[in-house]
Short mmCIF file of C-alpha atoms and ligand atoms in Angstrom, two decimals:
data_model
loop_
_atom_site.label_atom_id
_atom_site.label_comp_id
_atom_site.label_asym_id
_atom_site.label_seq_id
_atom_site.Cartn_x
_atom_site.Cartn_y
_atom_site.Cartn_z
CA MET A 1 -41.37 -37.50 29.41
CA MET A 2 -37.75 -36.31 28.76
CA ALA A 3 -36.76 -37.06 25.15
CA LYS A 4 -34.38 -40.04 25.03
CA GLN A 5 -30.95 -38.52 24.44
CA LYS A 6 -29.26 -39.70 21.29
CA LYS A 7 -26.35 -42.10 21.73
CA VAL A 8 -22.96 -40.45 22.27
CA ILE A 9 -20.30 -40.66 19.55
CA VAL A 10 -16.86 -41.19 21.08
CA THR A 11 -13.96 -40.15 18.84
CA CYS A 12 -10.41 -41.17 19.74
CA ALA A 13 -7.47 -39.19 18.36
CA VAL A 14 -4.66 -41.64 18.90
CA THR A 15 -1.40 -39.76 18.30
CA GLY A 16 -1.76 -36.33 16.64
CA ALA A 17 1.04 -33.84 15.99
CA ILE A 18 0.99 -31.83 19.23
CA HIS A 19 2.82 -34.08 21.68
CA THR A 20 6.31 -35.45 21.06
CA PRO A 21 7.82 -38.86 21.99
CA THR A 22 9.76 -37.59 25.02
CA MET A 23 6.50 -36.50 26.66
CA SER A 24 5.12 -40.03 27.00
CA PRO A 25 6.43 -43.56 26.29
CA HIS A 26 2.82 -44.47 25.42
CA LEU A 27 2.50 -42.03 22.48
CA PRO A 28 2.01 -44.21 19.35
CA VAL A 29 4.72 -43.53 16.75
CA THR A 30 5.18 -46.48 14.38
CA ALA A 31 2.48 -47.75 12.00
CA GLU A 32 2.18 -50.85 14.17
CA GLN A 33 1.69 -48.78 17.35
CA ILE A 34 -0.89 -46.53 15.63
CA ARG A 35 -2.77 -49.59 14.30
CA GLU A 36 -2.82 -51.22 17.73
CA ALA A 37 -3.90 -47.98 19.44
CA ALA A 38 -6.74 -47.40 16.99
CA VAL A 39 -8.09 -50.96 17.13
CA GLY A 40 -7.81 -50.91 20.94
CA ALA A 41 -9.73 -47.62 21.10
CA VAL A 42 -12.56 -49.03 18.95
CA GLN A 43 -12.71 -52.21 21.03
CA ALA A 44 -12.99 -49.99 24.13
CA GLY A 45 -15.96 -48.13 22.63
CA ALA A 46 -14.74 -45.43 20.22
CA ALA A 47 -16.84 -45.15 17.04
CA ILE A 48 -14.38 -42.92 15.18
CA VAL A 49 -10.57 -42.92 15.19
CA HIS A 50 -8.80 -39.70 14.18
CA LEU A 51 -5.39 -40.46 12.71
CA HIS A 52 -2.09 -38.69 12.09
CA ALA A 53 1.18 -40.35 11.07
CA ARG A 54 4.75 -40.00 12.34
CA GLU A 55 8.20 -40.89 11.04
CA PRO A 56 8.87 -44.29 12.65
CA GLU A 57 12.47 -43.50 13.69
CA THR A 58 12.07 -40.01 15.13
CA GLY A 59 8.35 -39.67 15.85
CA ARG A 60 8.26 -36.43 13.88
CA PRO A 61 4.75 -35.70 12.48
CA SER A 62 4.46 -36.62 8.81
CA GLN A 63 1.78 -36.43 6.11
CA ASP A 64 3.55 -39.05 3.97
CA VAL A 65 0.68 -40.98 2.35
CA GLU A 66 2.61 -44.26 2.50
CA LEU A 67 2.91 -43.95 6.28
CA PHE A 68 -0.90 -43.61 6.48
CA ARG A 69 -1.46 -46.43 4.01
CA ALA A 70 0.67 -48.66 6.27
CA PHE A 71 -1.94 -48.65 9.06
CA VAL A 72 -5.28 -47.61 7.49
CA SER A 73 -5.96 -50.87 5.66
CA ASP A 74 -4.93 -52.96 8.69
CA ILE A 75 -7.25 -50.99 10.98
CA LYS A 76 -10.11 -51.46 8.52
CA ALA A 77 -9.37 -55.20 8.38
CA GLU A 78 -9.39 -55.54 12.16
CA CYS A 79 -12.36 -53.39 13.24
CA ASP A 80 -15.35 -51.44 11.90
CA GLY A 81 -14.30 -48.08 13.37
CA VAL A 82 -14.85 -44.98 11.22
CA ILE A 83 -11.51 -43.77 9.84
CA ASN A 84 -10.95 -40.02 10.18
CA LEU A 85 -7.72 -38.73 8.62
CA THR A 86 -6.18 -35.40 9.51
CA THR A 87 -5.86 -32.55 7.02
CA GLY A 88 -4.40 -30.40 9.80
CA GLY A 89 -1.16 -32.31 9.98
CA SER A 90 1.01 -29.92 11.96
CA PRO A 91 1.10 -26.11 11.86
CA ALA A 92 4.57 -26.35 10.25
CA MET A 93 3.23 -28.04 7.09
CA THR A 94 1.83 -26.53 3.89
CA VAL A 95 -1.84 -27.05 3.05
CA GLN A 96 -0.87 -29.03 -0.06
CA GLU A 97 1.20 -31.39 2.11
CA ARG A 98 -1.53 -31.60 4.74
CA LEU A 99 -4.21 -32.56 2.18
CA GLN A 100 -2.51 -35.60 0.58
CA PRO A 101 -3.57 -38.48 2.88
CA ALA A 102 -7.27 -37.52 2.77
CA LEU A 103 -7.15 -36.83 -0.96
CA ARG A 104 -5.40 -40.06 -1.87
CA LEU A 105 -7.00 -42.45 0.66
CA ALA A 106 -10.55 -41.00 0.52
CA PRO A 107 -11.55 -41.77 4.12
CA GLU A 108 -15.15 -41.63 5.42
CA VAL A 109 -14.15 -38.59 7.50
CA ALA A 110 -11.32 -36.06 7.46
CA SER A 111 -10.65 -33.13 9.75
CA LEU A 112 -11.09 -29.58 8.44
CA ASN A 113 -9.81 -26.63 10.46
CA MET A 114 -12.15 -23.68 10.15
CA GLY A 115 -9.74 -20.74 10.53
CA SER A 116 -6.16 -19.53 10.85
CA MET A 117 -4.79 -19.06 14.36
CA ASN A 118 -1.81 -18.97 16.67
CA PHE A 119 -1.24 -22.53 17.86
CA GLY A 120 1.00 -22.30 20.90
CA LEU A 121 2.84 -25.49 21.85
CA HIS A 122 5.89 -23.63 23.23
CA PRO A 123 4.59 -23.49 26.84
CA MET A 124 5.15 -27.27 26.99
CA LEU A 125 8.89 -26.64 26.55
CA GLY A 126 9.22 -25.65 30.19
CA LYS A 127 7.74 -28.96 31.38
CA TYR A 128 10.31 -31.25 29.76
CA LYS A 129 14.08 -31.41 29.54
CA ASP A 130 16.49 -33.92 27.97
CA PHE A 131 14.42 -34.39 24.82
CA LYS A 132 15.19 -37.69 23.03
CA HIS A 133 15.29 -36.01 19.60
CA ASP A 134 16.68 -32.59 18.64
CA TRP A 135 13.66 -31.81 16.49
CA GLU A 136 11.31 -31.89 19.55
CA PRO A 137 12.29 -28.62 21.35
CA ALA A 138 12.81 -26.86 18.00
CA TYR A 139 9.33 -27.96 16.86
CA LEU A 140 7.67 -26.68 20.05
CA GLU A 141 9.65 -23.41 20.10
CA ALA A 142 8.79 -22.71 16.44
CA THR A 143 5.09 -22.44 17.30
CA ARG A 144 5.85 -19.27 19.31
CA ASP A 145 6.11 -17.43 15.96
CA MET A 146 3.92 -19.57 13.70
CA VAL A 147 0.39 -19.25 12.32
CA PHE A 148 -1.66 -22.43 11.81
CA ARG A 149 -2.78 -21.36 8.35
CA ASN A 150 -6.35 -22.07 7.22
CA THR A 151 -7.36 -19.22 4.93
CA PHE A 152 -10.71 -19.16 3.13
CA LYS A 153 -8.79 -20.19 -0.01
CA ASP A 154 -7.11 -23.08 1.86
CA ILE A 155 -10.46 -24.34 3.16
CA GLU A 156 -12.04 -24.07 -0.33
CA TYR A 157 -9.03 -25.95 -1.74
CA ILE A 158 -9.49 -28.84 0.71
CA LEU A 159 -13.26 -28.93 0.18
CA GLU A 160 -13.04 -28.88 -3.62
CA SER A 161 -10.17 -31.39 -3.69
CA CYS A 162 -12.09 -33.92 -1.62
CA GLN A 163 -15.61 -33.40 -2.99
CA ASP A 164 -15.50 -36.44 -5.35
CA ASN A 165 -14.32 -38.74 -2.54
CA GLY A 166 -17.57 -38.60 -0.60
CA THR A 167 -15.46 -37.74 2.46
CA ARG A 168 -17.28 -35.79 5.15
CA PHE A 169 -15.56 -33.49 7.59
CA GLU A 170 -14.86 -33.23 11.31
CA LEU A 171 -15.17 -29.43 11.41
CA GLU A 172 -12.57 -28.18 13.92
CA CYS A 173 -13.70 -24.92 15.51
CA TYR A 174 -11.28 -23.43 18.02
CA ASP A 175 -13.30 -20.24 18.62
CA THR A 176 -16.62 -18.60 17.72
CA SER A 177 -15.08 -16.93 14.64
CA HIS A 178 -14.52 -20.42 13.24
CA LEU A 179 -18.23 -21.16 13.65
CA TYR A 180 -19.01 -18.04 11.62
CA ASN A 181 -16.47 -19.14 8.97
CA LEU A 182 -18.28 -22.46 8.86
CA ALA A 183 -21.64 -20.69 8.44
CA HIS A 184 -20.10 -18.79 5.51
CA PHE A 185 -19.22 -22.06 3.73
CA VAL A 186 -22.62 -23.56 4.54
CA ASP A 187 -24.32 -20.47 3.09
CA ARG A 188 -22.25 -20.92 -0.08
CA GLY A 189 -23.39 -24.56 -0.28
CA LEU A 190 -19.79 -25.82 -0.04
CA ILE A 191 -20.49 -27.81 3.14
CA GLU A 192 -23.72 -29.74 3.67
CA GLY A 193 -25.35 -31.09 6.82
CA PRO A 194 -25.49 -32.89 9.06
CA LEU A 195 -22.45 -30.89 10.14
CA PHE A 196 -20.04 -32.72 12.46
CA ILE A 197 -18.74 -29.80 14.52
CA GLN A 198 -15.76 -30.54 16.78
CA THR A 199 -15.39 -27.60 19.15
CA VAL A 200 -11.84 -27.42 20.51
CA PHE A 201 -11.13 -26.01 24.00
CA GLY A 202 -7.81 -25.17 25.61
CA ILE A 203 -5.41 -24.81 22.68
CA LEU A 204 -3.32 -21.65 23.25
CA GLY A 205 -4.52 -19.32 20.50
CA GLY A 206 -8.13 -20.58 20.65
CA ILE A 207 -10.96 -20.40 23.16
CA GLY A 208 -10.40 -21.36 26.83
CA THR A 209 -11.77 -24.18 28.95
CA HIS A 210 -14.22 -22.40 31.25
CA PRO A 211 -17.82 -23.74 31.32
CA ASP A 212 -18.89 -20.33 29.94
CA ASP A 213 -16.67 -20.98 26.91
CA VAL A 214 -18.38 -24.34 26.33
CA SER A 215 -21.87 -22.86 26.65
CA HIS A 216 -20.89 -19.90 24.47
CA MET A 217 -19.68 -22.16 21.63
CA ARG A 218 -22.78 -24.34 21.96
CA ARG A 219 -25.19 -21.37 22.01
CA THR A 220 -23.45 -19.82 19.00
CA ALA A 221 -23.62 -23.09 17.05
CA ASP A 222 -27.31 -23.50 17.95
CA ARG A 223 -28.01 -19.97 16.69
CA LEU A 224 -26.05 -20.45 13.44
CA PHE A 225 -26.97 -24.05 12.56
CA GLY A 226 -30.17 -24.85 14.44
CA THR A 227 -30.44 -28.62 14.83
CA ASP A 228 -28.65 -29.50 11.58
CA TYR A 229 -25.41 -30.36 13.32
CA VAL A 230 -23.83 -33.00 15.50
CA TRP A 231 -21.91 -31.34 18.31
CA SER A 232 -18.70 -32.78 19.69
CA VAL A 233 -16.04 -31.40 22.01
CA LEU A 234 -12.42 -31.96 22.82
CA GLY A 235 -10.58 -30.50 25.81
CA ALA A 236 -6.81 -30.17 25.73
CA GLY A 237 -4.63 -31.67 28.45
CA ARG A 238 -6.13 -31.91 31.93
CA PHE A 239 -9.40 -30.43 30.64
CA GLN A 240 -10.15 -33.48 28.46
CA MET A 241 -12.48 -35.29 30.86
CA PRO A 242 -14.12 -32.23 32.53
CA ILE A 243 -14.97 -30.70 29.11
CA GLY A 244 -16.16 -34.08 27.79
CA SER A 245 -18.37 -34.67 30.84
CA MET A 246 -19.86 -31.17 30.69
CA ALA A 247 -20.71 -31.45 27.01
CA ALA A 248 -22.14 -34.96 27.37
CA ALA A 249 -24.50 -33.67 30.05
CA MET A 250 -25.52 -30.97 27.55
CA GLY A 251 -26.28 -33.53 24.82
CA GLY A 252 -22.90 -33.41 23.11
CA ASN A 253 -20.48 -36.00 21.77
CA VAL A 254 -16.87 -36.34 22.91
CA ARG A 255 -13.31 -36.75 21.65
CA VAL A 256 -10.50 -38.24 23.71
CA GLY A 257 -7.08 -39.66 22.82
CA LEU A 258 -3.37 -38.96 23.28
CA GLU A 259 -3.41 -36.32 20.53
CA ASP A 260 -5.38 -34.08 22.87
CA SER A 261 -4.15 -35.22 26.32
CA LEU A 262 -1.44 -37.53 27.61
CA TRP A 263 -3.20 -38.04 30.94
CA ASP A 264 -5.40 -40.64 32.62
CA GLY A 265 -6.12 -38.74 35.84
CA PRO A 266 -3.98 -36.02 37.49
CA GLY A 267 -0.25 -36.75 37.09
CA THR A 268 -0.82 -40.23 35.61
CA LEU A 269 0.28 -40.79 32.04
CA ALA A 270 -2.36 -42.70 30.06
CA GLU A 271 -0.92 -46.13 29.28
CA SER A 272 -3.07 -46.33 26.15
CA ASN A 273 -5.72 -44.51 24.14
CA ALA A 274 -8.14 -47.27 25.16
CA ALA A 275 -7.63 -46.24 28.80
CA GLN A 276 -9.02 -42.77 28.02
CA VAL A 277 -11.92 -44.29 26.04
CA ARG A 278 -12.73 -46.51 29.03
CA ARG A 279 -12.55 -43.51 31.39
CA ILE A 280 -14.94 -41.34 29.33
CA ARG A 281 -17.21 -44.34 28.74
CA GLY A 282 -17.47 -44.82 32.50
CA ILE A 283 -18.46 -41.18 32.88
CA LEU A 284 -21.03 -41.37 30.05
CA GLU A 285 -22.60 -44.57 31.37
CA GLY A 286 -22.59 -42.97 34.80
CA LEU A 287 -24.79 -40.27 33.21
CA SER A 288 -27.03 -43.08 31.89
CA LEU A 289 -25.88 -42.30 28.37
CA ALA A 290 -25.28 -45.03 25.81
CA ILE A 291 -22.40 -44.83 23.38
CA ALA A 292 -22.87 -45.14 19.63
CA THR A 293 -21.45 -48.02 17.65
CA PRO A 294 -19.45 -47.14 14.50
CA ASP A 295 -22.50 -47.94 12.36
CA GLU A 296 -24.76 -45.80 14.54
CA ALA A 297 -22.24 -42.97 14.17
CA ARG A 298 -22.30 -43.47 10.39
CA GLU A 299 -26.09 -43.16 10.52
CA MET A 300 -26.00 -40.03 12.68
CA LEU A 301 -23.36 -38.33 10.48
CA GLY A 302 -24.64 -39.50 7.09
CA LEU A 303 -21.32 -41.17 6.21
CA LYS A 304 -20.66 -43.06 2.99
CA GLY A 305 -19.84 -46.27 4.95
C1 KMH B 1 -6.64 -29.78 18.52
C2 KMH B 1 -6.51 -30.86 17.52
N1 KMH B 1 -5.20 -31.06 17.16
C3 KMH B 1 -7.38 -30.66 16.34
C4 KMH B 1 -7.04 -31.55 15.20
O1 KMH B 1 -7.08 -32.74 15.34
C5 KMH B 1 -6.71 -30.89 13.95
C6 KMH B 1 -6.44 -31.80 12.75
O2 KMH B 1 -5.90 -32.87 12.91
O3 KMH B 1 -6.79 -31.37 11.65
ZN1 ZN B 2 -5.62 -34.06 14.55
#
């Protein structure tokens, strides 16, 4: 009798720091828009919401703690979704800057990027013209010659800074080397299981989006961490749903949201984050998979609640 597959944790990353306002009128920018997007995603079936903040006037990514505070408490008041705050911010920020929201607001979950890498957003420049804000093309172009810095010292700094908060991490691995970096920190006892490993596919500078890439990351994680990890995937852009579907069929969990893709089907801008949650939920239920509630996700990930 085939073992009953565990419920699937759906994470929704509602705004991020990759896309810019000109790219979609549906990209949440203000605290009110981010609150509404997060609550809507949880109501649609997401167990975890991954949150970045933006300057309300310009939409520029920001790690200002007060901008995060403006929506975190409202989201908590309106739904029981697990709050996951970014420590990645944007590649243009310092690690000290990036750490502040997680350090000061002590969320249940925070992202942790497991290695330094090129993080190419500049190819998107060619797809858009007439940007609303001057900072947008400059921001994208700057990534042509930028390293998304996550040195061993940076990762230790984030881990040690947050250890008294009881915050657990969404471990962002953009390539197999990041899985080995993670194993290094596990071996040193700086990160304990169950590990929530978010394997990232399709960011220029990281691993690709071919099914072999997905299997390779999964096989490598199985070899390094055995069963002591909860596997999740995110696919960038048009690969969001194909990568999510593939991984779900392999027993994985999934991340969607406008941080990772602006689309709801080829050439159709997603009108909301909830629309992407509904789409992946349809696929999962089509595979006879049940989705986890926020509390079930807390149980599976050993969160402080
Ligand atoms: C590819 C995603 N931007 C991964 C991410 O969400 C990183 C973070 O916020 O720390
Ligand atoms: Zn993020």
